Amino acid sequence: MPPSTALPIIDLSPFLSPSSTPEQKRAAAAALNDACTTHGFFYLTAHGVPAELESRVLALARKFFLDTPAATKAAIQRLDPGAAGGDGARGYQRLGENVTQGASDHHEAIDFYRPVEAEEAVGGKGYGLLRGPNLWPDQPEGFRAAFEEYWKRLTQLGDAVMKAMAWALGYEGDEDVILRWTDQPFWVARVIGYPPLKGEGVSCGVHTDYGCTTFLLADDTPGSLQVLSKDGEWLDADMIKGCYVVNIGDMVSVMTNGLWQSTKHRVIHTGDRYRVSVPFFYEPNWDAVIKPLEKCVQKTGGAEKYGEVVYSAHLMGKVSGNFYSAATDGK
Ligand SMILES: N=C(N)NCCCC[C@H](N)C(=O)O
Ligand SMILES: O=C(O)CCC(=O)C(=O)O
Ligand SMILES: [Fe+2]
């Protein structure tokens, strides 16, 4: 079997449809449990997000990176917290500005987060980390409307997957034990452009995602995203038409007491095309205090392997180390 088909394809539509039976939900939840136990990565089919909307956001992302002037990108440049207009996290980041494991990533991107009531500006200038407004490009036409519509759909899909997780973990009659952590999900969305690597380097270094569930939509460039299997082998996770590549994040490792682990992955994009991807990260509430679920503790030997984790603290710890400082990198 070629490595690209090694990840399972699963259907969680019983959690999207109001007319499904408990049996259908149980079968879907069992497949999810399998996929999350074995890989932490899977393909999600029958997700109900319109293909037209998916093509539209991918095309707009490509246009933003390849067809807009440098000034359009500079106008929404990510700035360090405290700098005028900056919250350190939201906005455009130039090629090489994102850092993973101490090395520069060969991609450019715009990062967006769930909108929050902007904090008081720090010292009358900027915002605290992650507390500013999203920065929207004024081109291409229709960018904001399309992505807002897309993320609304993805938030609903994320809600459904959390329900499926609750069932899969034994909380069929008690979903709220988990859903209370995600009723105001502090989602993250990236719009990423990858010029091909020339020689050394990585497009995005090895990492795990931070929160609950990542839904990746990318163009059809093959052989870029790679997933580290439990036996230490890198598997290709190429896009399959009509499916998302889905993976679980660090907060799911905590909730499940390690029963399901967030899986390492990386992007190495060679070849001669410019690759575009638009991952949506469905995450816990900003102030969720995540801790191992009782039933998961029982299934994993009876001892808690993780203490309580405040999601915002985990996120800020990650984000604060993700960038070369815009103020000091001399550009
Ligand atoms: N919100 C999420 N999950 N973003 C993933 C970014 C991964 C790369 C980042 N430089 C890092 O080192 O984590
Ligand atoms: O672009 C991709 O294929 C994945 C990017 C990724 O892993 C991330 O941004 O967390
Ligand atoms: Fe990732």
Coordinates of C-alpha atoms and ligand atoms in Angstrom, one line a residue:
M1 CA 0.0 0.0 0.0
P2 CA 1.5 3.4 -0.8
P3 CA 2.1 5.5 2.3
S4 CA -0.4 8.1 1.3
T5 CA -3.3 5.7 1.8
A6 CA -2.2 4.5 5.2
L7 CA -4.3 7.0 7.1
P8 CA -7.9 5.9 7.6
I9 CA -10.9 7.7 5.9
I10 CA -13.8 8.1 8.3
D11 CA -17.3 9.4 8.2
L12 CA -18.7 11.3 11.2
S13 CA -21.9 12.5 9.4
P14 CA -24.1 10.9 12.0
F15 CA -23.0 13.7 14.3
L16 CA -24.0 16.3 11.7
S17 CA -27.4 15.0 10.9
P18 CA -30.4 15.4 13.2
S19 CA -32.0 12.2 12.0
S20 CA -29.2 9.7 12.7
T21 CA -29.7 6.8 15.1
P22 CA -27.6 6.1 18.2
E23 CA -26.3 3.0 16.4
Q24 CA -25.0 5.1 13.6
K25 CA -23.4 7.5 16.0
R26 CA -21.8 4.6 17.9
A27 CA -20.3 3.1 14.8
A28 CA -18.9 6.5 13.7
A29 CA -17.5 7.1 17.2
A30 CA -15.8 3.7 17.2
A31 CA -14.0 4.5 13.9
L32 CA -12.9 7.8 15.4
N33 CA -11.6 6.1 18.5
D34 CA -9.6 3.7 16.2
A35 CA -8.1 6.5 14.1
C36 CA -7.2 8.7 17.1
T37 CA -5.7 5.8 19.0
T38 CA -3.6 4.6 16.1
H39 CA -2.6 7.7 14.2
G40 CA -4.0 10.9 15.6
F41 CA -4.6 11.7 11.9
F42 CA -7.3 10.8 9.6
Y43 CA -9.3 11.8 6.5
L44 CA -12.8 13.1 7.2
T45 CA -15.3 12.5 4.4
A46 CA -19.0 13.5 4.2
H47 CA -18.4 16.6 6.2
G48 CA -20.9 18.7 4.4
V49 CA -18.8 21.8 3.6
P50 CA -19.6 22.9 0.1
A51 CA -16.9 22.2 -2.5
E52 CA -17.5 25.5 -4.1
L53 CA -16.7 27.3 -0.9
E54 CA -13.5 25.3 -0.5
S55 CA -12.3 26.1 -4.0
R56 CA -13.1 29.7 -3.5
V57 CA -11.1 30.1 -0.3
L58 CA -8.1 28.2 -1.8
A59 CA -8.3 30.4 -5.0
L60 CA -8.4 33.6 -2.9
A61 CA -5.5 32.5 -0.8
R62 CA -3.4 31.8 -3.9
K63 CA -4.4 35.2 -5.3
F64 CA -3.4 37.0 -2.1
F65 CA 0.1 35.4 -2.1
L66 CA 0.8 35.6 -5.8
D67 CA -1.2 38.5 -7.3
T68 CA -1.3 41.2 -4.7
P69 CA 1.4 43.9 -4.4
A70 CA 3.9 43.9 -1.5
A71 CA 2.1 46.9 0.0
T72 CA -1.1 44.9 0.4
K73 CA 0.8 42.4 2.5
A74 CA 2.8 45.0 4.4
A75 CA -0.4 46.8 5.4
I76 CA -1.4 43.8 7.5
Q77 CA 2.0 42.9 8.8
R78 CA 2.0 41.0 12.1
L79 CA 3.7 43.2 14.8
D80 CA 5.0 42.4 18.2
P81 CA 2.7 43.0 21.1
G82 CA 3.0 46.6 22.3
A83 CA 4.0 47.9 18.8
A84 CA 1.4 50.2 17.3
G85 CA -1.5 48.0 16.1
G86 CA 0.4 44.8 17.1
D87 CA -0.8 41.8 19.1
G88 CA 2.1 39.6 18.1
A89 CA -0.1 37.0 16.6
R90 CA -2.6 38.2 14.1
G91 CA -1.7 39.3 10.6
Y92 CA 0.7 38.7 7.7
Q93 CA 4.1 37.1 8.3
R94 CA 6.8 37.2 5.7
L95 CA 8.6 34.2 4.3
G96 CA 10.9 32.8 7.0
E97 CA 9.3 34.9 9.8
N98 CA 7.6 31.8 11.5
V99 CA 10.0 29.7 13.5
T100 CA 9.6 26.0 14.5
Q101 CA 12.1 24.3 16.7
G102 CA 14.5 27.3 16.4
A103 CA 14.6 27.2 12.6
S104 CA 12.9 29.5 10.1
D105 CA 10.0 28.0 8.2
H106 CA 9.9 28.5 4.4
H107 CA 6.4 29.8 4.2
E108 CA 4.4 33.1 4.3
A109 CA 1.1 33.3 5.9
I110 CA -1.8 35.3 7.5
D111 CA -2.9 34.1 10.9
F112 CA -6.4 34.8 12.2
Y113 CA -7.9 34.0 15.6
R114 CA -11.4 34.1 17.0
P115 CA -12.2 37.8 17.3
V116 CA -12.0 39.0 20.8
E117 CA -12.9 42.3 22.4
A118 CA -9.6 44.1 21.9
E119 CA -7.8 44.8 25.1
E120 CA -6.8 48.3 26.1
A121 CA -3.8 49.2 24.1
V122 CA -0.5 48.7 26.0
G123 CA 1.0 52.0 26.8
G124 CA -1.4 53.6 24.4
K125 CA 0.2 51.8 21.4
G126 CA -0.4 48.2 20.8
Y127 CA -2.3 45.2 22.4
G128 CA -1.4 42.3 24.7
L129 CA -0.4 39.1 23.0
L130 CA -3.4 37.7 21.1
R131 CA -5.7 40.5 22.2
G132 CA -5.9 42.7 19.1
P133 CA -8.2 42.6 16.1
N134 CA -7.8 40.4 13.0
L135 CA -6.0 42.1 10.1
W136 CA -7.7 41.7 6.8
P137 CA -6.2 42.4 3.4
D138 CA -8.0 44.8 1.2
Q139 CA -7.4 42.5 -1.8
P140 CA -8.3 40.2 -3.4
E141 CA -12.0 41.1 -3.6
G142 CA -14.3 38.9 -1.6
F143 CA -11.5 37.5 0.7
R144 CA -13.1 38.4 4.0
A145 CA -16.6 37.4 3.2
A146 CA -15.4 34.0 1.9
F147 CA -13.2 33.2 4.8
E148 CA -15.8 34.3 7.4
E149 CA -18.3 32.0 5.8
Y150 CA -15.8 29.2 5.6
W151 CA -14.8 29.5 9.3
K152 CA -18.4 29.6 10.4
R153 CA -18.9 26.2 8.7
L154 CA -15.7 24.8 10.1
T155 CA -16.6 25.9 13.7
Q156 CA -19.9 23.9 13.3
L157 CA -18.0 21.0 12.0
G158 CA -15.6 21.2 14.9
D159 CA -18.5 21.2 17.3
A160 CA -19.8 18.0 15.7
V161 CA -16.4 16.3 15.9
M162 CA -16.1 17.2 19.6
K163 CA -19.5 15.5 20.1
A164 CA -18.2 12.4 18.3
M165 CA -15.1 12.5 20.6
A166 CA -17.3 12.6 23.6
W167 CA -19.1 9.4 22.4
A168 CA -15.9 7.8 21.4
L169 CA -14.5 8.3 24.9
G170 CA -17.5 6.9 26.7
Y171 CA -19.4 10.1 27.4
E172 CA -22.4 9.2 25.3
G173 CA -25.0 10.4 27.8
D174 CA -22.7 13.0 29.3
E175 CA -21.3 15.0 26.4
D176 CA -21.1 18.2 28.3
V177 CA -18.1 16.9 30.4
I178 CA -16.2 17.7 27.2
L179 CA -18.3 20.2 25.4
R180 CA -18.2 22.8 28.2
W181 CA -14.5 23.3 27.2
T182 CA -15.4 24.2 23.6
D183 CA -18.6 26.2 23.7
Q184 CA -16.7 29.3 22.7
P185 CA -13.8 27.8 20.8
F186 CA -10.8 30.1 20.5
W187 CA -10.1 28.9 16.9
V188 CA -7.1 29.7 14.9
A189 CA -7.0 29.9 11.1
R190 CA -4.0 30.2 8.9
V191 CA -3.8 31.0 5.3
I192 CA -0.4 29.7 4.2
G193 CA 1.7 30.0 1.0
Y194 CA 4.6 27.7 0.3
P195 CA 7.1 28.6 -2.4
P196 CA 9.1 25.4 -3.2
L197 CA 12.2 24.7 -1.2
K198 CA 15.5 25.1 -3.0
G199 CA 17.9 22.8 -1.3
E200 CA 18.2 22.8 2.5
G201 CA 15.5 23.8 5.0
V202 CA 11.9 22.9 5.8
S203 CA 8.6 24.5 4.7
C204 CA 7.2 24.0 8.3
G205 CA 9.2 22.2 10.9
V206 CA 8.2 19.3 13.0
H207 CA 5.5 20.2 15.5
T208 CA 2.2 19.1 17.1
D209 CA -0.9 21.3 16.9
Y210 CA -2.0 23.0 20.1
G211 CA -5.6 22.6 20.7
C212 CA -8.4 20.1 19.8
T213 CA -8.8 19.3 16.1
T214 CA -7.1 20.7 12.9
F215 CA -9.0 20.6 9.6
L216 CA -6.6 21.0 6.8
L217 CA -7.7 22.1 3.3
A218 CA -4.8 22.4 0.8
D219 CA -4.4 22.4 -2.9
D220 CA -3.6 19.1 -4.6
T221 CA 0.2 19.4 -4.5
P222 CA 1.4 16.0 -3.5
G223 CA 4.2 14.9 -1.1
S224 CA 4.3 18.0 1.1
L225 CA 2.6 17.3 4.5
Q226 CA 4.1 14.4 6.3
V227 CA 2.9 12.7 9.4
L228 CA 5.1 10.7 11.9
S229 CA 3.6 7.3 12.4
K230 CA 3.9 5.5 15.8
D231 CA 6.7 3.3 14.3
G232 CA 8.7 6.3 13.4
E233 CA 8.0 6.4 9.7
W234 CA 7.0 9.6 7.8
L235 CA 3.7 9.1 5.9
D236 CA 2.5 11.4 3.2
A237 CA -0.8 13.0 3.9
D238 CA -1.8 14.2 0.5
M239 CA -5.2 15.7 0.0
I240 CA -8.0 13.4 -1.1
K241 CA -10.8 15.1 -3.0
G242 CA -13.8 15.8 -0.8
C243 CA -11.9 15.1 2.5
Y244 CA -10.2 17.1 5.1
V245 CA -7.0 15.9 6.7
V246 CA -7.8 16.0 10.4
N247 CA -5.5 15.7 13.3
I248 CA -5.8 16.1 17.1
G249 CA -3.9 18.6 19.1
D250 CA -2.2 18.8 22.5
M251 CA -5.3 19.5 24.5
V252 CA -6.8 16.2 23.3
S253 CA -3.7 14.4 24.7
V254 CA -4.4 16.1 28.1
M255 CA -8.2 15.3 28.0
T256 CA -7.6 11.7 27.1
N257 CA -4.7 11.2 29.5
G258 CA -2.6 10.2 26.6
L259 CA -5.0 7.6 25.2
W260 CA -5.1 9.7 22.0
Q261 CA -1.8 11.6 21.3
S262 CA -1.3 14.7 19.3
T263 CA 0.9 13.6 16.3
K264 CA 4.0 15.2 15.0
H265 CA 3.9 16.4 11.4
R266 CA 5.9 18.7 9.1
V267 CA 5.8 20.2 5.6
I268 CA 8.6 19.6 3.1
H269 CA 7.6 21.1 -0.2
T270 CA 9.9 20.7 -3.1
G271 CA 8.9 20.5 -6.7
D272 CA 8.1 23.5 -8.8
R273 CA 4.7 24.7 -7.7
Y274 CA 3.6 27.3 -5.2
R275 CA 1.6 25.4 -2.6
V276 CA -1.4 26.9 -0.7
S277 CA -3.0 25.6 2.4
V278 CA -5.7 26.9 4.8
P279 CA -5.7 24.9 8.0
F280 CA -8.5 25.6 10.5
F281 CA -7.7 24.8 14.2
Y282 CA -10.7 24.2 16.3
E283 CA -9.5 24.8 19.9
P284 CA -10.8 25.0 23.4
N285 CA -12.3 28.1 25.0
W286 CA -9.6 30.7 25.8
D287 CA -10.1 30.2 29.5
A288 CA -10.8 26.4 29.4
V289 CA -9.1 24.5 32.2
I290 CA -8.4 21.2 30.6
K291 CA -7.6 18.1 32.6
P292 CA -7.7 14.3 32.1
L293 CA -11.2 12.9 31.9
E294 CA -12.0 10.3 34.5
K295 CA -12.9 7.5 32.0
C296 CA -9.7 8.1 30.1
V297 CA -7.7 7.9 33.3
Q298 CA -9.3 4.6 34.1
K299 CA -8.4 3.3 30.6
T300 CA -4.8 4.4 30.9
G301 CA -3.7 2.7 34.1
G302 CA -5.6 4.8 36.7
A303 CA -3.0 7.6 37.3
E304 CA -3.3 11.1 35.9
K305 CA -0.4 11.8 33.5
Y306 CA -1.2 15.5 33.1
G307 CA -2.1 18.2 35.5
E308 CA -4.6 21.0 34.7
V309 CA -3.7 23.1 31.6
V310 CA -5.2 26.5 31.0
Y311 CA -5.6 26.6 27.2
S312 CA -4.7 30.3 26.9
A313 CA -1.4 29.7 28.8
H314 CA -0.5 26.8 26.5
L315 CA -1.3 28.9 23.4
M316 CA 0.6 32.0 24.5
G317 CA 3.6 29.8 25.4
K318 CA 3.6 28.5 21.9
V319 CA 2.8 31.7 20.0
S320 CA 5.4 33.8 22.0
G321 CA 8.1 31.5 20.6
N322 CA 6.8 31.2 17.1
F323 CA 8.3 34.3 15.5
Y324 CA 11.5 36.2 14.8
S325 CA 10.7 39.5 16.4
A326 CA 9.3 41.9 13.8
A327 CA 10.9 44.8 15.7
T328 CA 14.5 43.4 15.7
D329 CA 14.9 41.3 12.5
G330 CA 15.9 44.4 10.6
K331 CA 13.4 44.2 7.8
Ligands
LIG1 N1 -1.9 27.1 15.8 C1 -1.2 26.2 15.3 N2 -1.3 24.9 15.7 N3 -0.2 26.5 14.6 C2 0.8 25.5 14.1 C3 2.0 26.2 13.7 C4 3.1 25.3 13.7 C5 4.4 25.9 13.5 C6 4.9 26.8 14.7 N4 6.0 27.6 14.3 C7 5.2 26.0 15.9 O1 6.4 25.8 16.2 O2 4.4 25.5 16.6
LIG2 O1 0.2 23.3 5.4 C1 0.1 22.1 5.9 O2 0.0 21.1 5.2 C2 0.1 22.0 7.4 C3 0.5 23.2 8.1 C4 0.6 22.9 9.6 O3 0.9 21.8 10.0 C5 0.3 24.0 10.6 O4 0.2 25.2 10.2 O5 0.1 23.7 11.7
FE3 FE 0.3 21.7 12.2

